[in-house]
Amino acid sequence: MAPVPNGTIPSAPVTGRLSSVYSEVQKKRVDHALPLPSVLKRPFTIIDGPPSSAAGNPDEIAKLFPHLFGQPSAALAPSDPRVAQTHRKLKIGVVLSGGQAPGGHNVISGIFDYLQERAQGSTLYGFRGGPAGIMKCKYVELTSEYIYPYRNQGGFDMICSGRDKIETPEQFKQAEETAKKLDLDGLVVIGGDDSNTNACLLAENFRSKNLKTRVIGCPKTIDGDLKCKEVPTSFGFDTACKIYSEMIGNVMIDARSTGKYYHFVRLMGRAASHITLECALQTHPNITIIGEEVAAKKLTLKNVTDYIVDVVCKRAENNYNYGVILIPEGLIDFIPEVQHLIAELNEILAHDTVDESGLWKKKLSDQSLKLFEFLPQAIQEQLMLERDPHGNVQVAKIETEKMLIQMVETELEKRREEGKYKGDFRGQSHFFGYEGRCGLPTNFDATYCYALGYGAGALLHSGKTGLISSVGNLCAPVEEWTVGGTALTALMDVERRHGKFKPVIKKAMVELEGAPFKKFASLRDEWALKNCYVSPGPIQFSGPGSDATNHTLILELESQA
Amino acid sequence: MAPVPNGTIPSAPVTGRLSSVYSEVQKKRVDHALPLPSVLKRPFTIIDGPPSSAAGNPDEIAKLFPHLFGQPSAALAPSDPRVAQTHRKLKIGVVLSGGQAPGGHNVISGIFDYLQERAQGSTLYGFRGGPAGIMKCKYVELTSEYIYPYRNQGGFDMICSGRDKIETPEQFKQAEETAKKLDLDGLVVIGGDDSNTNACLLAENFRSKNLKTRVIGCPKTIDGDLKCKEVPTSFGFDTACKIYSEMIGNVMIDARSTGKYYHFVRLMGRAASHITLECALQTHPNITIIGEEVAAKKLTLKNVTDYIVDVVCKRAENNYNYGVILIPEGLIDFIPEVQHLIAELNEILAHDTVDESGLWKKKLSDQSLKLFEFLPQAIQEQLMLERDPHGNVQVAKIETEKMLIQMVETELEKRREEGKYKGDFRGQSHFFGYEGRCGLPTNFDATYCYALGYGAGALLHSGKTGLISSVGNLCAPVEEWTVGGTALTALMDVERRHGKFKPVIKKAMVELEGAPFKKFASLRDEWALKNCYVSPGPIQFSGPGSDATNHTLILELESQA
């Protein structure tokens, strides 16, 4: 068991949270003891798997990672307790990279506790503010006291995060200097697909320079799009989806009680629609739009609008003038015609003056003009007026849920005139995003992260590098979870950028042939017309349901079994 | 103890929720047994208090309620068990009126269980869809099976609610006919200030017509603005504030972790700012705007903006370019100059054509013109374009949080040019409203509502009418809670409308001399510059903190003690 100090929050006015006021629930969580997989509770040995390849273009990956390509994945296995374990002290750095996800603090406390228990006298440095902290050698030494108030707490504020990347030769040089200065044996990079790619580049670079610093990644993102067979889920997804589902469930009961609103709920998750799909499986909304399906079927915005309007009309016939509709944040990125329009607009806005009379519109292709005219006026204006510093249209700023409400209203009016709709439609828009990134981690995320961190410590202690900490068998009791590391190069493919091959870990998108989508697809027609709402309620830390994981993970693991 | 059937949700495909899929937490809650105040567990007697008066203008109230005015409040007290209790059967109706609040279902189950246990053979009718259900005699007979799946669940969907009022002589006649047709001994009206006023008018009317139907009110509103000494809080306030505070706490940790956003959180509560104040006390935001203070100090929108900008600038000096700001939904209703502008705009929009050249603006008073020009363009357009069916400006639709972000941006740019601000400002807007109205009730709301309903049953059984169910001593253990009824006329004052006196229960506003505001005011400067964020976390139904009530209630009760 981890040496979690008992007692209340120290009251000393130190940095970080030590001086914070804690709620009853925070206090309870800070002292919550976490179970470890059995293999981490006893002496272990590392079993290497067969040589690995790449997710795509192995030849190019081999060229990009000459020192790391092909290395086996590693699995921890119980060892003969009579065999002496390595007890050398380590100096380890840890960094949080990118957006917040519940559980990040537990990865760090997992690493720390590993070092305390298995490599006494070790030092853990926390780089501040993300990868910039590595480059600028901005760090804090993490002690038992420093870490304590963050145990099982949400947020990344223990050392904060950042979105910088270590990319240029000069930046790699800075990282090397920091590694040398702190005499680092290892570095744990907690991040998403980009950050883990970066971790692997660092590992390759350190090895090529004969530095002793090993690098291990950890899979973090609420979006749930960093996963593969060996890494069944990214941490934070479970908590974020449960927080959003609590709110969705509440809104559903409200919709049913009032009987007069359609709630359009946009959910965070720009690239993939995993969050939206998981929330649908948890709550059974009337309509759910999955970006990957929209893209695969090459749907237009009009198609999506019509789909919603069809359901609204059918429900009106049953006297249901209310409902709940889930929309992924990245929806319009999935619609090919919108991409074309945006590209054309960016071109026009960059080179032409936009006259008020609208002559500029003649430069749009027919298809784009038609789409532009189909958009509500407010959205048209937003597209024309709000640009990012590069002068580009800010697609991310478009409130898709409000846009859809307006388009649905317009279409319903048309149908009303045609005598095909007699209902009442009132839309309410919601965006659930920031609320879910820093909640108190669920029991699952808290335990999963702790094992990821503890396992990362074990991998570094064993001299491994270029692996992503991998904890598996997650549907079994925690004791039976597997622990190891997967070669980061095995997750990689290349993309051609500026005439060069760049290594990437491709985002795991919602698979239309995958078990979670198929389950959803088999039920959505029933959900559309009946009201099968489920209200998951607030996340509980004890009692029934408190140890459950999410539908996506369970369905995926079951289908692999 | 209430006869809550054990076991799982019946699977029979009946109306209501009986066929619903329940989450683990919902299932756990449905079987959660509720404690009752001691006085409700044993034979009781009713002790009448002294004659009552009115909150204001007692002479007018006496004229409006000739049969009810002056009647005493009633307190339940333990009676000699040897004295025979009344066991006559009753026919009772119950109605939910107005917006949802967590706990409404428990009021109904409280009434039901009272009848089951103390007046066997009684009948409980639920009027569907609010007061309209009374007028149209649209009802359902509530049975043990029907009620069971709604126990401790959020929402009003057991019988749904509505916003109709029983006002005209014809409507009172309809209510009488329903009362006669169903042979009602009593009616429980669960609602806010307006609905309880209506309940009292109904009670007066039934009595004046010599109908046997008694009427008892129950204090419902998440806004927390229906309360007085005898009715220390309205139900739903506790749960809603805790749901919002969970989200605010999460956003705070996010703000601190990212370090780059100011989150402007608008909170439901149009008339009074109790919710905003309570959430501030729970979470310690950097800035909290309380509408009642803005009104009392006659602040302008510019004053409010400057206050926010001052704090943002001071925080930037400490390198904090982030923060959390709470804004009550009804903020702009509290600002006198905005009220003037709206009134002038309504006048102009009703009688004049609005020319594009802006000549119409000359009709605005100087002060209103200045304010109009101060508003961000998007808000100007919203004021001019979006009107309600009566042609009036839709103040409720203004997204105050977005408006403030824009005004703060503009002012900060000015200060930057003057060299007084060097920070970075990025605003993120949130509106927390519908998410909080139908959540699973907290232990407090669940228990409080059950006692309110059980007590309402007792009052009706004792032949009482024109009272509002009153449960007190709420900071003590449940066993020691007091139960009784307060004369609704005692809560009333009159307002002059269309040349007539109308009875009203005045909304309880945030009192600037009250304990909750004073505590907030004594701490807000510290919260502004330091980061004293508290993250309450998700509502727990067991374990530490699960039985706590809210700060507002505790502070108010303590200050009365």
XYZ file of N, CA, C and O in Angstrom, chain A residues 259-264 285-289 303-327 401 404-416 419-428 524-531 533:
276
model
N -41.345 19.543 -20.379
C -42.057 19.167 -21.586
C -42.028 20.200 -22.690
O -42.808 20.100 -23.630
N -41.133 21.181 -22.619
C -41.188 22.217 -23.652
C -39.859 22.620 -24.266
O -39.828 23.527 -25.098
N -38.765 21.989 -23.899
C -37.480 22.390 -24.454
C -36.742 21.245 -25.126
O -36.751 20.113 -24.634
N -36.086 21.575 -26.222
C -35.058 20.699 -26.762
C -33.707 21.234 -26.315
O -33.349 22.361 -26.639
N -32.995 20.437 -25.569
C -31.672 20.841 -25.089
C -30.604 20.338 -26.052
O -30.490 19.124 -26.268
N -29.866 21.258 -26.633
C -28.755 20.918 -27.519
C -27.470 21.022 -26.709
O -27.084 22.114 -26.305
N -29.787 9.699 -24.838
C -30.448 10.897 -25.374
C -31.302 10.558 -26.598
O -31.187 9.477 -27.166
N -32.138 11.497 -27.010
C -32.992 11.261 -28.169
C -32.207 11.289 -29.469
O -32.508 10.538 -30.394
N -31.224 12.172 -29.535
C -30.416 12.284 -30.745
C -28.958 12.457 -30.333
O -28.661 13.203 -29.392
N -28.084 11.756 -31.028
C -26.648 11.897 -30.801
C -25.960 11.978 -32.153
O -26.192 11.109 -33.002
N -25.171 12.997 -32.337
C -24.426 13.111 -33.589
C -22.991 12.663 -33.320
O -22.341 13.170 -32.407
N -28.075 17.527 -44.200
C -28.422 16.157 -43.803
C -28.567 16.051 -42.284
O -29.509 15.441 -41.786
N -27.600 16.641 -41.571
C -27.627 16.567 -40.111
C -28.870 17.281 -39.583
O -29.586 16.770 -38.713
N -29.129 18.459 -40.139
C -30.319 19.218 -39.732
C -31.592 18.411 -39.994
O -32.474 18.318 -39.130
N -31.664 17.820 -41.169
C -32.863 17.042 -41.510
C -33.055 15.858 -40.579
O -34.184 15.526 -40.199
N -31.958 15.218 -40.216
C -32.049 14.084 -39.304
C -32.672 14.531 -37.979
O -33.594 13.895 -37.450
N -32.182 15.659 -37.468
C -32.721 16.164 -36.196
C -34.196 16.536 -36.379
O -35.058 16.175 -35.567
N -34.484 17.239 -37.471
C -35.857 17.706 -37.709
C -36.816 16.519 -37.860
O -37.941 16.554 -37.340
N -36.362 15.479 -38.522
C -37.211 14.288 -38.668
C -37.608 13.729 -37.301
O -38.771 13.378 -37.069
N -36.625 13.631 -36.429
C -36.921 13.095 -35.095
C -37.853 14.040 -34.342
O -38.821 13.601 -33.706
N -37.580 15.342 -34.425
C -38.428 16.313 -33.723
C -39.879 16.190 -34.216
O -40.819 16.215 -33.418
N -40.054 16.032 -35.519
C -41.412 15.910 -36.076
C -42.097 14.636 -35.599
O -43.263 14.649 -35.203
N -41.361 13.530 -35.628
C -41.953 12.268 -35.178
C -42.320 12.335 -33.705
O -43.371 11.834 -33.284
N -41.458 12.956 -32.910
C -41.752 13.078 -31.476
C -42.969 13.967 -31.251
O -43.788 13.700 -30.371
N -43.092 15.007 -32.062
C -44.250 15.906 -31.929
C -45.548 15.135 -32.155
O -46.563 15.401 -31.511
N -45.498 14.175 -33.080
C -46.697 13.355 -33.320
C -47.092 12.567 -32.074
O -48.258 12.262 -31.865
N -46.102 12.216 -31.256
C -46.379 11.526 -29.992
C -46.560 12.511 -28.836
O -46.499 12.125 -27.672
N -46.688 13.793 -29.198
C -46.856 14.839 -28.185
C -45.635 15.074 -27.312
O -45.749 15.597 -26.208
N -44.488 14.678 -27.798
C -43.255 14.997 -27.081
C -42.614 16.197 -27.752
O -41.952 16.061 -28.783
N -42.809 17.362 -27.191
C -42.168 18.553 -27.746
C -40.931 18.923 -26.945
O -40.699 20.081 -26.614
N -40.196 17.900 -26.589
C -38.965 18.127 -25.836
C -37.986 17.009 -26.156
O -38.377 15.977 -26.735
N -36.756 17.221 -25.758
C -35.773 16.191 -25.987
C -34.373 16.671 -25.660
O -34.179 17.826 -25.276
N -33.430 15.758 -25.784
C -32.031 16.083 -25.528
C -31.191 15.577 -26.694
O -31.374 14.442 -27.156
N -30.304 16.446 -27.164
C -29.501 16.167 -28.356
C -28.034 16.401 -28.018
O -27.683 17.467 -27.515
N -27.216 15.405 -28.261
C -25.780 15.541 -27.982
C -25.001 15.799 -29.271
O -25.222 15.136 -30.279
N -24.093 16.746 -29.200
C -23.313 17.150 -30.372
C -21.841 17.208 -29.986
O -21.492 17.862 -29.006
N -23.962 24.253 -31.366
C -25.281 23.927 -30.814
C -26.278 25.045 -31.118
O -27.444 24.778 -31.411
N -27.130 24.914 -34.885
C -28.088 23.853 -35.209
C -29.501 24.227 -34.759
O -30.469 23.934 -35.459
N -29.610 24.863 -33.595
C -30.942 25.267 -33.132
C -31.590 26.172 -34.177
O -32.746 25.980 -34.562
N -30.820 27.130 -34.672
C -31.385 28.056 -35.663
C -31.750 27.339 -36.952
O -32.795 27.606 -37.554
N -30.905 26.426 -37.385
C -31.190 25.727 -38.632
C -32.402 24.809 -38.482
O -33.211 24.677 -39.395
N -32.503 24.182 -37.310
C -33.662 23.312 -37.049
C -34.944 24.152 -37.012
O -35.968 23.771 -37.583
N -34.879 25.318 -36.372
C -36.044 26.224 -36.326
C -36.528 26.581 -37.733
O -37.718 26.498 -38.039
N -35.570 26.963 -38.572
C -35.914 27.362 -39.940
C -36.571 26.220 -40.694
O -37.607 26.389 -41.348
N -35.983 25.043 -40.577
C -36.511 23.882 -41.297
C -37.893 23.477 -40.766
O -38.777 23.107 -41.534
N -38.062 23.592 -39.441
C -39.365 23.238 -38.864
C -40.453 24.192 -39.335
O -41.596 23.781 -39.559
N -40.092 25.464 -39.488
C -41.072 26.431 -39.984
C -41.533 26.045 -41.385
O -42.709 26.134 -41.718
N -40.561 25.601 -42.181
C -40.881 25.152 -43.537
C -41.881 23.990 -43.476
O -42.900 23.971 -44.153
N -41.562 23.044 -42.620
C -42.445 21.865 -42.527
C -43.813 22.235 -41.971
O -44.827 21.651 -42.339
N -43.824 23.219 -41.074
C -45.099 23.651 -40.532
C -45.968 24.218 -41.657
O -47.154 23.898 -41.754
N -47.575 21.784 -43.594
C -48.531 20.989 -42.835
C -47.956 19.693 -42.286
O -48.686 18.786 -41.876
N -46.629 19.612 -42.249
C -46.011 18.361 -41.791
C -45.576 18.406 -40.330
O -45.018 17.451 -39.815
N -45.749 19.547 -39.702
C -45.297 19.685 -38.315
C -46.263 20.596 -37.575
O -46.591 21.683 -38.064
N -46.734 20.132 -36.453
C -47.686 20.937 -35.694
C -47.206 21.184 -34.267
O -47.959 21.663 -33.433
N -45.962 20.839 -34.001
C -45.478 20.923 -32.625
C -44.999 22.309 -32.247
O -45.195 23.285 -32.962
N -44.401 22.364 -31.070
C -43.773 23.573 -30.551
C -42.296 23.270 -30.381
O -41.967 22.248 -29.797
N -41.441 24.152 -30.854
C -40.010 23.879 -30.706
C -39.333 25.045 -30.018
O -39.415 26.185 -30.465
N -38.679 24.742 -28.904
C -37.855 25.747 -28.239
C -36.517 25.123 -27.877
O -36.473 24.124 -27.166
N -35.466 25.686 -28.418
C -34.128 25.126 -28.171
C -33.434 25.797 -27.004
O -33.618 26.987 -26.771
N -32.680 25.028 -26.256
C -31.809 25.557 -25.202
C -30.420 25.014 -25.480
O -30.265 23.818 -25.722
N -30.308 3.573 -30.866
C -30.646 4.998 -30.994
C -32.043 5.258 -31.530
O -32.643 6.272 -31.179
N -32.573 4.364 -32.364
C -33.924 4.617 -32.871
C -34.951 4.535 -31.749
O -35.914 5.299 -31.712
N -34.725 3.597 -30.848
C -35.617 3.495 -29.699
C -35.478 4.731 -28.800
O -36.479 5.300 -28.358
N -34.243 5.133 -28.553
C -34.011 6.324 -27.729
C -34.639 7.567 -28.362
O -35.064 8.481 -27.655
N -34.644 7.598 -29.699
C -35.124 8.798 -30.396
C -36.597 9.059 -30.077
O -36.986 10.188 -29.765
N -37.390 8.005 -30.133
C -38.839 8.214 -30.032
C -39.395 7.972 -28.639
O -40.360 8.590 -28.230
N -38.803 7.031 -27.934
C -39.228 6.842 -26.546
C -38.334 7.721 -25.674
O -37.395 8.329 -26.145
N -38.632 7.777 -24.415
C -37.774 8.539 -23.521
C -37.144 7.565 -22.547
O -37.727 7.213 -21.537
N -34.374 7.954 -20.943
C -33.345 8.707 -20.226
C -32.819 7.975 -18.994
O -33.584 7.411 -18.214
